[in-house]
Amino acid sequence: MKIDLSDYERGDKFAGDYDAALAAVQTRLERIQIAHIIHKRPAILVLEGWDAAGKGGIIKRLSARWDPRFFEVMPISAPSEDELAHHFLWRFWTQLPGKGHIAIFDRSWYGRVLVERVEGYASKAEWKRGYDEINDFETQQIDAGATIVKLFVHITQEKQDKELAERLDDPWKRWKTGPDDYRNRAKRAEYLEAIEDMFTKTSTRQAPWTVIDGNSRKAGRIAALTAIADQLEAKVPMTPPPIDPAFEKMAREALAGH
């Protein structure tokens, strides 16, 4: 099914009690994380999207009730000289989650077919080859037992400009912006073409793309957290394992009289 980003530009405000909805989906996510821990399942969450689309706000609310010992946030920036000396996927292998852990990638290996393509950091042969390499990489993780959830947070140019201006004007948000945001902004048409190709070539049955309309922050956050919860919950047993009878007997005897 073809993904058309223009279908995700309504920016409808969240209908309902946002705080109650957020609390409810965070409670779901809390149990989902516990299910991954006790069943020793790894999960990989990929967040891509425009600069200032709200990925950080989604991650903040996604992990608000998670045990920090069992999840990691991977903020992906430009590769180092050492990383550039290897295949582009090399640096991601060491950041993959172990059993029972969830890894959140704030940008990811999709940089090969997005920013590296548009900005000329990868040759045409390299980024065109990247689609198959990425699909194979993700299939390997899934075959090894991981769940992969991929979100793209979409905002219009008008919304992006508003957010960038707010960051520029607020000294406590200014650290979030830099020259690259504006260089990327000037190439929106080229990025739109690259994004369309990315969806077409890497939205697979096992690891499909989910687009989030980020033009309303609150509605986008609920939609993103719900999509993550739905996809993770579908791949992990949500029934706690039975308690070991010998352990239960020992524990209850130890607690007798308390």
Coordinates of C-alpha atoms in Angstrom, one line a residue:
M1 CA 0.0 0.0 0.0
K2 CA 1.4 3.3 -1.1
I3 CA 2.1 5.9 1.6
D4 CA 1.0 9.4 0.7
L5 CA 2.4 12.0 3.2
S6 CA -0.4 14.5 2.3
D7 CA -2.8 12.1 4.1
Y8 CA -1.0 13.1 7.3
E9 CA -1.2 16.8 7.3
R10 CA -4.6 17.4 8.9
G11 CA -3.2 18.4 12.3
D12 CA -6.5 17.7 14.0
K13 CA -6.3 18.5 17.7
F14 CA -6.6 15.6 20.1
A15 CA -10.3 14.9 20.8
G16 CA -10.8 14.0 24.4
D17 CA -8.9 14.1 27.7
Y18 CA -5.3 14.2 26.7
D19 CA -3.9 13.6 30.2
A20 CA -6.2 10.6 30.7
A21 CA -5.4 9.1 27.3
L22 CA -1.6 9.6 27.9
A23 CA -1.8 7.9 31.3
A24 CA -3.7 5.0 29.8
V25 CA -1.3 4.3 27.0
Q26 CA 1.7 4.8 29.3
T27 CA 0.2 2.1 31.6
R28 CA -0.1 -0.2 28.6
L29 CA 3.5 0.5 27.7
E30 CA 4.7 -0.1 31.2
R31 CA 3.2 -3.6 31.1
I32 CA 4.5 -4.2 27.6
Q33 CA 8.0 -3.4 28.8
I34 CA 7.6 -5.8 31.7
A35 CA 6.5 -8.5 29.2
H36 CA 9.6 -8.0 27.2
I37 CA 11.8 -8.3 30.3
I38 CA 10.2 -11.4 31.7
H39 CA 9.9 -13.2 28.3
K40 CA 13.4 -12.0 27.3
R41 CA 12.3 -10.4 24.1
P42 CA 14.2 -7.6 22.4
A43 CA 12.5 -4.8 20.5
I44 CA 13.9 -2.1 18.2
L45 CA 12.0 1.2 17.8
V46 CA 13.0 3.5 14.9
L47 CA 11.9 7.1 14.9
E48 CA 12.5 9.1 11.7
G49 CA 10.9 12.4 10.6
W50 CA 11.5 16.0 9.8
D51 CA 13.7 18.2 12.0
A52 CA 11.5 19.7 14.8
A53 CA 8.8 17.1 14.1
G54 CA 8.5 16.2 17.8
K55 CA 10.4 12.9 18.0
G56 CA 12.1 13.9 21.3
G57 CA 8.7 14.6 22.9
I58 CA 7.4 11.3 21.7
I59 CA 10.4 9.4 23.2
K60 CA 10.1 11.3 26.5
R61 CA 6.5 10.2 27.0
L62 CA 7.1 6.8 25.6
S63 CA 9.7 5.9 28.2
A64 CA 8.2 7.9 31.1
R65 CA 7.2 4.8 33.0
W66 CA 9.8 2.4 31.8
D67 CA 12.5 0.8 33.9
P68 CA 15.6 2.6 32.8
R69 CA 17.7 -0.6 33.3
F70 CA 16.0 -2.2 30.3
F71 CA 15.8 0.4 27.6
E72 CA 18.3 2.6 25.8
V73 CA 17.8 5.7 23.6
M74 CA 20.3 5.9 20.7
P75 CA 20.6 9.5 19.4
I76 CA 22.1 9.0 16.0
S77 CA 24.2 11.8 14.6
A78 CA 26.9 12.0 11.8
P79 CA 29.2 9.0 11.8
S80 CA 32.7 9.3 13.3
E81 CA 35.9 8.8 11.3
D82 CA 36.2 5.3 12.7
E83 CA 32.6 4.5 11.7
L84 CA 33.1 5.9 8.2
A85 CA 36.0 3.4 7.8
H86 CA 33.4 0.6 8.0
H87 CA 30.2 -0.5 6.3
F88 CA 27.4 2.0 7.2
L89 CA 25.5 -0.6 9.2
W90 CA 28.6 -1.5 11.4
R91 CA 28.0 1.2 14.0
F92 CA 24.4 0.0 14.6
W93 CA 25.3 -3.6 15.4
T94 CA 26.8 -2.6 18.7
Q95 CA 23.7 -0.7 19.6
L96 CA 21.2 -3.4 19.1
P97 CA 19.2 -4.5 22.2
G98 CA 19.9 -7.6 24.2
K99 CA 17.2 -10.0 25.4
G100 CA 14.6 -8.2 27.5
H101 CA 15.7 -4.8 26.3
I102 CA 14.1 -2.1 24.1
A103 CA 16.3 0.1 22.0
I104 CA 14.9 3.4 20.7
F105 CA 16.7 4.9 17.7
D106 CA 16.2 8.7 17.4
R107 CA 17.2 8.5 13.7
S108 CA 18.8 5.4 12.4
W109 CA 20.3 3.4 9.5
Y110 CA 17.8 5.1 7.3
G111 CA 20.2 8.0 7.1
R112 CA 21.8 6.1 4.3
V113 CA 18.8 6.6 2.0
L114 CA 17.7 10.0 3.4
V115 CA 20.3 12.6 4.5
E116 CA 23.3 10.7 3.0
R117 CA 21.4 10.5 -0.3
V118 CA 20.2 14.1 -0.4
E119 CA 23.3 15.7 0.9
G120 CA 25.6 13.6 -1.3
Y121 CA 27.4 11.8 1.6
A122 CA 26.8 8.5 -0.2
S123 CA 27.2 7.8 -3.9
K124 CA 24.1 6.9 -5.9
A125 CA 25.3 3.3 -6.1
E126 CA 25.7 3.2 -2.3
W127 CA 22.3 4.6 -1.4
K128 CA 20.5 2.6 -4.0
R129 CA 22.2 -0.6 -2.6
G130 CA 21.2 0.5 0.9
Y131 CA 17.6 -0.4 0.5
D132 CA 18.3 -4.2 0.2
E133 CA 21.1 -3.9 2.8
I134 CA 18.6 -2.4 5.3
N135 CA 15.9 -4.9 4.5
D136 CA 18.3 -7.8 5.0
F137 CA 19.6 -6.2 8.3
E138 CA 16.1 -5.9 9.7
T139 CA 15.2 -9.4 8.6
Q140 CA 18.2 -10.7 10.5
Q141 CA 17.0 -8.9 13.7
I142 CA 13.5 -10.2 13.3
D143 CA 14.7 -13.8 12.6
A144 CA 16.7 -13.5 15.8
G145 CA 13.6 -12.7 17.8
A146 CA 13.4 -8.9 17.8
T147 CA 10.3 -6.8 17.0
I148 CA 10.9 -3.8 14.9
V149 CA 8.6 -0.8 15.0
K150 CA 9.3 2.0 12.5
L151 CA 7.6 5.4 12.8
F152 CA 8.0 8.5 10.5
V153 CA 6.8 11.7 12.1
H154 CA 5.5 14.0 9.5
I155 CA 4.9 17.8 9.7
T156 CA 4.2 20.4 7.0
Q157 CA 6.7 23.1 6.1
E158 CA 4.5 25.7 7.8
K159 CA 4.6 23.7 11.1
Q160 CA 8.3 23.1 10.8
D161 CA 9.0 26.8 10.4
K162 CA 6.9 27.6 13.4
E163 CA 8.8 25.1 15.5
L164 CA 12.2 26.2 14.3
A165 CA 11.3 29.8 15.0
E166 CA 10.3 28.9 18.5
R167 CA 13.6 27.1 19.1
L168 CA 15.5 30.0 17.8
D169 CA 13.6 32.5 20.1
D170 CA 13.8 30.4 23.3
P171 CA 17.3 30.3 24.8
W172 CA 16.4 27.1 26.6
K173 CA 15.4 25.4 23.3
R174 CA 18.1 26.9 21.1
W175 CA 20.5 24.0 21.7
K176 CA 18.1 21.8 19.7
T177 CA 18.7 23.7 16.5
G178 CA 21.6 24.4 14.2
P179 CA 22.7 25.1 10.6
D180 CA 21.8 21.6 9.4
D181 CA 18.1 22.2 10.2
Y182 CA 18.1 25.1 7.7
R183 CA 20.2 23.4 5.1
N184 CA 17.8 20.4 5.2
R185 CA 14.8 22.7 5.1
A186 CA 15.9 24.2 1.8
K187 CA 15.9 20.7 0.2
R188 CA 12.5 19.6 1.2
A189 CA 11.5 18.6 -2.3
E190 CA 14.5 16.3 -2.5
Y191 CA 13.8 14.9 0.9
L192 CA 10.2 14.2 0.0
E193 CA 11.4 12.2 -3.0
A194 CA 13.8 10.2 -0.9
I195 CA 11.2 9.6 1.8
E196 CA 8.8 8.3 -0.8
D197 CA 11.4 5.9 -2.2
M198 CA 12.2 4.8 1.4
F199 CA 8.6 3.9 2.1
T200 CA 8.2 2.1 -1.2
K201 CA 11.4 0.0 -0.9
T202 CA 11.6 -0.7 2.9
S203 CA 8.0 -0.9 4.2
T204 CA 8.0 -4.7 4.4
R205 CA 5.4 -7.1 5.8
Q206 CA 7.6 -7.8 8.8
A207 CA 8.7 -4.2 9.4
P208 CA 6.2 -1.8 7.9
W209 CA 6.4 2.0 8.2
T210 CA 3.8 3.8 10.3
V211 CA 3.4 7.5 9.5
I212 CA 2.4 9.9 12.4
D213 CA 0.7 13.2 11.7
G214 CA 2.8 15.4 14.0
N215 CA 1.1 18.7 13.1
S216 CA -0.8 18.5 16.4
R217 CA 1.7 17.7 19.1
K218 CA -0.8 16.1 21.5
A219 CA -2.6 14.1 18.9
G220 CA 0.7 13.0 17.4
R221 CA 2.0 11.8 20.7
I222 CA -1.0 9.7 21.5
A223 CA -1.0 8.2 18.0
A224 CA 2.7 7.4 18.1
L225 CA 2.5 5.8 21.6
T226 CA -0.6 3.8 20.6
A227 CA 1.0 2.6 17.4
I228 CA 4.1 1.4 19.3
A229 CA 2.0 -0.3 22.0
D230 CA -0.2 -2.0 19.4
Q231 CA 2.8 -3.4 17.4
L232 CA 4.8 -4.4 20.4
E233 CA 1.9 -6.0 22.2
A234 CA 1.1 -8.1 19.1
K235 CA 4.6 -9.8 19.3
V236 CA 5.1 -10.5 22.9
P237 CA 3.1 -12.8 25.3
M238 CA 1.2 -10.5 27.7
T239 CA 0.5 -13.3 30.2
P240 CA 2.9 -13.3 33.1
P241 CA 4.6 -16.7 33.6
P242 CA 3.3 -18.8 36.6
I243 CA 5.2 -18.5 39.9
D244 CA 7.5 -21.2 40.8
P245 CA 5.7 -23.3 43.6
A246 CA 8.9 -23.9 45.6
F247 CA 9.8 -20.2 45.5
E248 CA 6.3 -19.2 46.5
K249 CA 6.2 -21.6 49.4
M250 CA 9.6 -20.4 50.7
A251 CA 8.6 -16.7 50.3
R252 CA 5.3 -17.1 52.1
E253 CA 6.9 -19.0 54.9
A254 CA 9.5 -16.2 55.2
L255 CA 6.7 -13.6 55.3
A256 CA 4.5 -15.5 57.7
G257 CA 3.4 -13.3 60.6
H258 CA 4.1 -10.0 58.7

